[in-house]
PDB file of C-alpha atoms in Angstrom:
ATOM      1  CA  UNK Y   1      11.635  27.266-333.725  1.00 79.00           C
ATOM      2  CA  UNK Y   2      13.527  25.348-331.512  1.00 88.00           C
ATOM      3  CA  UNK Y   3      15.853  22.108-332.732  1.00 94.00           C
ATOM      4  CA  UNK Y   4      14.795  18.998-331.766  1.00 94.00           C
ATOM      5  CA  UNK Y   5      17.607  18.230-329.298  1.00 94.00           C
ATOM      6  CA  UNK Y   6      17.119  22.407-328.182  1.00 95.00           C
ATOM      7  CA  UNK Y   7      13.702  21.007-326.772  1.00 97.00           C
ATOM      8  CA  UNK Y   8      14.493  18.135-325.300  1.00 96.00           C
ATOM      9  CA  UNK Y   9      17.349  20.189-323.879  1.00 95.00           C
ATOM     10  CA  UNK Y  10      15.014  22.362-321.955  1.00 95.00           C
ATOM     11  CA  UNK Y  11      12.257  20.664-321.539  1.00 97.00           C
ATOM     12  CA  UNK Y  12      14.000  18.667-319.495  1.00 95.00           C
ATOM     13  CA  UNK Y  13      15.727  21.704-317.746  1.00 94.00           C
ATOM     14  CA  UNK Y  14      12.884  22.501-316.509  1.00 95.00           C
ATOM     15  CA  UNK Y  15      10.563  19.539-315.433  1.00 95.00           C
ATOM     16  CA  UNK Y  16      14.021  16.831-314.134  1.00 94.00           C
ATOM     17  CA  UNK Y  17      14.321  16.851-310.736  1.00 94.00           C
ATOM     18  CA  UNK Y  18      15.172  14.351-308.391  1.00 93.00           C
ATOM     19  CA  UNK Y  19      15.364  12.571-305.053  1.00 94.00           C
ATOM     20  CA  UNK Y  20      12.379   9.633-304.179  1.00 95.00           C
ATOM     21  CA  UNK Y  21       9.145  10.191-306.194  1.00 93.00           C
ATOM     22  CA  UNK Y  22       6.283   7.038-305.794  1.00 91.00           C
ATOM     23  CA  UNK Y  23       4.639   7.735-308.825  1.00 83.00           C
ATOM     24  CA  UNK Y  24       0.883   7.134-310.479  1.00 80.00           C
ATOM     25  CA  UNK Y  25       2.331   2.705-310.679  1.00 80.00           C
ATOM     26  CA  UNK Y  26       3.021   2.289-308.004  1.00 84.00           C
ATOM     27  CA  UNK Y  27       6.788   2.592-308.355  1.00 83.00           C
ATOM     28  CA  UNK Y  28       9.519   4.537-307.252  1.00 89.00           C
ATOM     29  CA  UNK Y  29      11.777   7.139-308.865  1.00 89.00           C
ATOM     30  CA  UNK Y  30      15.256   8.935-308.100  1.00 92.00           C
ATOM     31  CA  UNK Y  31      13.851  10.600-310.823  1.00 90.00           C
ATOM     32  CA  UNK Y  32      11.309  12.712-312.471  1.00 91.00           C
ATOM     33  CA  UNK Y  33       9.272  14.535-314.968  1.00 92.00           C
ATOM     34  CA  UNK Y  34       7.865  17.268-313.080  1.00 93.00           C
ATOM     35  CA  UNK Y  35       4.988  17.639-316.915  1.00 92.00           C
ATOM     36  CA  UNK Y  36       3.421  21.212-315.143  1.00 93.00           C
ATOM     37  CA  UNK Y  37       6.766  22.641-314.982  1.00 94.00           C
ATOM     38  CA  UNK Y  38       6.704  22.842-318.543  1.00 94.00           C
ATOM     39  CA  UNK Y  39       3.106  22.654-318.980  1.00 95.00           C
ATOM     40  CA  UNK Y  40       3.416  26.791-317.185  1.00 95.00           C
ATOM     41  CA  UNK Y  41       5.498  28.535-319.426  1.00 96.00           C
ATOM     42  CA  UNK Y  42       3.341  29.506-322.595  1.00 96.00           C
ATOM     43  CA  UNK Y  43       6.412  29.246-324.560  1.00 96.00           C
ATOM     44  CA  UNK Y  44       7.842  26.163-323.986  1.00 97.00           C
ATOM     45  CA  UNK Y  45       4.647  24.427-324.371  1.00 97.00           C
ATOM     46  CA  UNK Y  46       3.888  26.305-327.283  1.00 97.00           C
ATOM     47  CA  UNK Y  47       6.846  24.948-328.503  1.00 97.00           C
ATOM     48  CA  UNK Y  48       6.359  21.004-327.347  1.00 98.00           C
ATOM     49  CA  UNK Y  49       2.327  21.802-328.896  1.00 98.00           C
ATOM     50  CA  UNK Y  50       4.461  22.024-332.312  1.00 97.00           C
ATOM     51  CA  UNK Y  51       6.571  19.343-331.579  1.00 98.00           C
ATOM     52  CA  UNK Y  52       3.258  16.974-331.059  1.00 98.00           C
ATOM     53  CA  UNK Y  53       1.771  18.228-334.166  1.00 98.00           C
ATOM     54  CA  UNK Y  54       3.484  16.652-337.361  1.00 98.00           C
ATOM     55  CA  UNK Y  55       3.558  13.163-335.456  1.00 98.00           C
ATOM     56  CA  UNK Y  56      -0.463  13.324-334.973  1.00 98.00           C
ATOM     57  CA  UNK Y  57      -2.012  10.765-337.300  1.00 98.00           C
ATOM     58  CA  UNK Y  58      -4.030  11.484-340.600  1.00 97.00           C
ATOM     59  CA  UNK Y  59      -7.236   9.894-339.382  1.00 97.00           C
ATOM     60  CA  UNK Y  60      -7.380  11.483-336.503  1.00 98.00           C
ATOM     61  CA  UNK Y  61     -11.373  13.459-335.468  1.00 98.00           C
ATOM     62  CA  UNK Y  62      -9.923  15.073-332.553  1.00 98.00           C
ATOM     63  CA  UNK Y  63      -7.382  14.903-330.147  1.00 98.00           C
ATOM     64  CA  UNK Y  64      -8.617  13.691-326.416  1.00 98.00           C
ATOM     65  CA  UNK Y  65      -6.108  15.489-323.984  1.00 98.00           C
ATOM     66  CA  UNK Y  66      -6.294  13.442-319.903  1.00 97.00           C
ATOM     67  CA  UNK Y  67      -6.951  14.786-316.952  1.00 95.00           C
ATOM     68  CA  UNK Y  68      -5.087  16.594-315.888  1.00 92.00           C
ATOM     69  CA  UNK Y  69      -1.315  16.939-317.044  1.00 92.00           C
ATOM     70  CA  UNK Y  70      -2.779  16.356-320.681  1.00 96.00           C
ATOM     71  CA  UNK Y  71      -5.191  18.841-320.722  1.00 97.00           C
ATOM     72  CA  UNK Y  72      -3.121  22.109-321.377  1.00 97.00           C
ATOM     73  CA  UNK Y  73      -0.780  20.265-324.075  1.00 97.00           C
ATOM     74  CA  UNK Y  74      -4.931  19.222-326.268  1.00 98.00           C
ATOM     75  CA  UNK Y  75      -5.524  22.268-325.847  1.00 97.00           C
ATOM     76  CA  UNK Y  76      -2.280  23.991-327.518  1.00 97.00           C
ATOM     77  CA  UNK Y  77      -2.380  21.235-329.889  1.00 98.00           C
ATOM     78  CA  UNK Y  78      -6.118  22.554-331.218  1.00 98.00           C
ATOM     79  CA  UNK Y  79      -5.572  24.739-331.884  1.00 97.00           C
ATOM     80  CA  UNK Y  80      -2.120  24.144-334.069  1.00 97.00           C
ATOM     81  CA  UNK Y  81      -3.709  21.861-336.040  1.00 98.00           C
ATOM     82  CA  UNK Y  82      -6.489  22.721-335.904  1.00 97.00           C
ATOM     83  CA  UNK Y  83      -8.418  19.322-334.859  1.00 98.00           C
ATOM     84  CA  UNK Y  84     -12.081  19.115-332.736  1.00 98.00           C
ATOM     85  CA  UNK Y  85     -10.070  18.097-328.185  1.00 98.00           C
ATOM     86  CA  UNK Y  86     -12.311  16.924-326.249  1.00 98.00           C
ATOM     87  CA  UNK Y  87     -11.119  17.275-323.023  1.00 98.00           C
ATOM     88  CA  UNK Y  88     -11.926  13.314-320.312  1.00 98.00           C
ATOM     89  CA  UNK Y  89     -12.176  13.217-317.291  1.00 96.00           C
ATOM     90  CA  UNK Y  90     -10.945  10.929-315.042  1.00 92.00           C
ATOM     91  CA  UNK Y  91     -13.822   9.139-314.404  1.00 90.00           C
ATOM     92  CA  UNK Y  92     -17.028  10.350-315.131  1.00 88.00           C
ATOM     93  CA  UNK Y  93     -18.196  13.442-313.071  1.00 84.00           C
ATOM     94  CA  UNK Y  94     -21.469  13.613-311.386  1.00 89.00           C
ATOM     95  CA  UNK Y  95     -23.970  16.746-311.833  1.00 89.00           C
ATOM     96  CA  UNK Y  96     -23.901  18.717-314.457  1.00 87.00           C
ATOM     97  CA  UNK Y  97     -24.134  16.584-318.573  1.00 86.00           C
ATOM     98  CA  UNK Y  98     -22.288  14.026-315.695  1.00 86.00           C
ATOM     99  CA  UNK Y  99     -19.719  12.673-319.037  1.00 93.00           C
ATOM    100  CA  UNK Y 100     -16.407  10.876-319.107  1.00 95.00           C
ATOM    101  CA  UNK Y 101     -14.765  12.898-322.015  1.00 96.00           C
ATOM    102  CA  UNK Y 102     -16.461  16.886-322.324  1.00 96.00           C
ATOM    103  CA  UNK Y 103     -16.004  19.219-325.772  1.00 96.00           C
ATOM    104  CA  UNK Y 104     -18.009  16.414-328.118  1.00 96.00           C
ATOM    105  CA  UNK Y 105     -19.288  13.743-329.184  1.00 95.00           C
ATOM    106  CA  UNK Y 106     -16.325  10.855-329.134  1.00 97.00           C
ATOM    107  CA  UNK Y 107     -18.370   7.953-329.851  1.00 97.00           C
ATOM    108  CA  UNK Y 108     -17.084   6.555-334.384  1.00 98.00           C
ATOM    109  CA  UNK Y 109     -14.748   9.238-333.761  1.00 98.00           C
ATOM    110  CA  UNK Y 110     -11.126   8.548-333.967  1.00 98.00           C
ATOM    111  CA  UNK Y 111      -9.865   9.889-330.799  1.00 98.00           C
ATOM    112  CA  UNK Y 112      -5.633  10.295-330.486  1.00 98.00           C
ATOM    113  CA  UNK Y 113      -5.350  11.105-326.617  1.00 98.00           C
ATOM    114  CA  UNK Y 114      -2.853  12.700-325.323  1.00 98.00           C
ATOM    115  CA  UNK Y 115      -1.329  12.859-322.038  1.00 97.00           C
ATOM    116  CA  UNK Y 116       2.799  14.109-320.836  1.00 96.00           C
ATOM    117  CA  UNK Y 117       4.287  11.514-319.058  1.00 95.00           C
ATOM    118  CA  UNK Y 118       3.150   7.846-319.578  1.00 95.00           C
ATOM    119  CA  UNK Y 119       5.267   5.441-317.480  1.00 92.00           C
ATOM    120  CA  UNK Y 120       2.915   1.846-316.845  1.00 93.00           C
ATOM    121  CA  UNK Y 121       0.598   3.232-318.859  1.00 95.00           C
ATOM    122  CA  UNK Y 122      -1.980   3.168-316.861  1.00 94.00           C
ATOM    123  CA  UNK Y 123      -4.253   5.934-316.769  1.00 95.00           C
ATOM    124  CA  UNK Y 124      -4.038   5.648-321.215  1.00 97.00           C
ATOM    125  CA  UNK Y 125      -5.541   1.868-320.019  1.00 98.00           C
ATOM    126  CA  UNK Y 126      -7.788   3.506-317.986  1.00 97.00           C
ATOM    127  CA  UNK Y 127      -8.943   6.503-319.892  1.00 97.00           C
ATOM    128  CA  UNK Y 128      -8.789   4.163-323.444  1.00 98.00           C
ATOM    129  CA  UNK Y 129     -11.144   1.618-322.002  1.00 98.00           C
ATOM    130  CA  UNK Y 130     -13.871   3.590-321.151  1.00 97.00           C
ATOM    131  CA  UNK Y 131     -13.833   5.697-323.615  1.00 98.00           C
ATOM    132  CA  UNK Y 132     -14.332   1.961-326.178  1.00 98.00           C
ATOM    133  CA  UNK Y 133     -17.764   0.958-324.599  1.00 97.00           C
ATOM    134  CA  UNK Y 134     -19.092   4.075-324.688  1.00 97.00           C
ATOM    135  CA  UNK Y 135     -17.442   4.449-328.770  1.00 98.00           C
ATOM    136  CA  UNK Y 136     -14.830   5.896-329.885  1.00 98.00           C
ATOM    137  CA  UNK Y 137     -12.266   4.486-331.616  1.00 98.00           C
ATOM    138  CA  UNK Y 138      -8.712   4.440-329.887  1.00 98.00           C
ATOM    139  CA  UNK Y 139      -5.285   3.546-332.158  1.00 98.00           C
ATOM    140  CA  UNK Y 140      -2.926   5.977-330.572  1.00 98.00           C
ATOM    141  CA  UNK Y 141      -1.431   7.607-327.942  1.00 98.00           C
ATOM    142  CA  UNK Y 142       0.913  10.743-327.399  1.00 98.00           C
ATOM    143  CA  UNK Y 143       3.067  11.962-325.051  1.00 98.00           C
ATOM    144  CA  UNK Y 144       5.604  14.617-324.361  1.00 98.00           C
ATOM    145  CA  UNK Y 145       8.202  12.421-322.182  1.00 97.00           C
ATOM    146  CA  UNK Y 146       7.850   7.861-322.438  1.00 97.00           C
ATOM    147  CA  UNK Y 147       9.991   6.839-319.351  1.00 94.00           C
ATOM    148  CA  UNK Y 148      10.937   4.146-320.541  1.00 95.00           C
ATOM    149  CA  UNK Y 149       9.477   1.788-317.927  1.00 93.00           C
ATOM    150  CA  UNK Y 150       6.733  -0.758-319.776  1.00 95.00           C
ATOM    151  CA  UNK Y 151       3.502   1.913-320.876  1.00 96.00           C
ATOM    152  CA  UNK Y 152       4.531   0.945-324.292  1.00 98.00           C
ATOM    153  CA  UNK Y 153       4.780  -2.183-324.553  1.00 98.00           C
ATOM    154  CA  UNK Y 154       1.551  -1.770-321.916  1.00 98.00           C
ATOM    155  CA  UNK Y 155      -0.350  -0.535-324.631  1.00 98.00           C
ATOM    156  CA  UNK Y 156       0.882  -2.589-327.710  1.00 98.00           C
ATOM    157  CA  UNK Y 157      -1.679  -5.342-325.135  1.00 98.00           C
ATOM    158  CA  UNK Y 158      -4.991  -3.773-326.274  1.00 98.00           C
ATOM    159  CA  UNK Y 159      -3.544  -2.531-329.634  1.00 98.00           C
ATOM    160  CA  UNK Y 160      -2.919   1.016-328.807  1.00 98.00           C
ATOM    161  CA  UNK Y 161       0.967   2.726-330.367  1.00 98.00           C
ATOM    162  CA  UNK Y 162       2.159   4.889-328.103  1.00 98.00           C
ATOM    163  CA  UNK Y 163       3.717   7.624-330.184  1.00 98.00           C
ATOM    164  CA  UNK Y 164       6.506   9.647-327.411  1.00 98.00           C
ATOM    165  CA  UNK Y 165       7.690  13.440-328.319  1.00 98.00           C
ATOM    166  CA  UNK Y 166      10.900  12.118-326.031  1.00 98.00           C
ATOM    167  CA  UNK Y 167      12.010   9.351-324.390  1.00 97.00           C
ATOM    168  CA  UNK Y 168      13.628   9.513-321.236  1.00 95.00           C
ATOM    169  CA  UNK Y 169      17.120   8.357-322.154  1.00 95.00           C
ATOM    170  CA  UNK Y 170      17.143  10.785-325.571  1.00 95.00           C
ATOM    171  CA  UNK Y 171      15.837  14.161-322.554  1.00 95.00           C
ATOM    172  CA  UNK Y 172      19.172  12.871-320.549  1.00 92.00           C
ATOM    173  CA  UNK Y 173      21.535  12.751-323.857  1.00 93.00           C
ATOM    174  CA  UNK Y 174      20.048  15.812-324.599  1.00 90.00           C
ATOM    175  CA  UNK Y 175      21.514  17.120-321.432  1.00 86.00           C
ATOM    176  CA  UNK Y 176      24.513  15.078-321.294  1.00 87.00           C
ATOM    177  CA  UNK Y 177      25.225  16.764-324.399  1.00 79.00           C
ATOM    178  CA  UNK Y 178      25.544  20.857-322.411  1.00 69.00           C
ATOM    179  CA  UNK Y 179      27.921  19.482-320.474  1.00 58.00           C
TER     180      UNK Y 179
END
């Protein structure tokens, strides 16, 4: 089991890339956290899920991973936490079951939304609104990286508390400690 600082350094090393990137929010950035680089590494994904586990609020009925980056996280975290998982689409599929959330019931459930990287919180806000309309109770969202670009504040405005494993500034500080 690695320390928090070791995990931060590994996430930063695996996922931090520089260049010019347009974020989901529309903002431009010269630094990007490519979450698929830590989610595709089975050892690192397992370590991330182990670190996320103690952050799950005790009243949580089910873990709800947001498409696409939240899906590997929620799958691994569900196994570790022994809590049911739900897989939340960006939009309900137009065929088959036509559901927004797959994996089981959501009405009346206290869902913990699982996301990889949060910038503005836009996808969490959209998913929260849609899931609440279907009867889910959502008060918290858990993420691996909070880019510290207003997401936590925007989520607070809809009564959702963001619980980050790391803030971007923490990852950068841990990376600087490597040099």
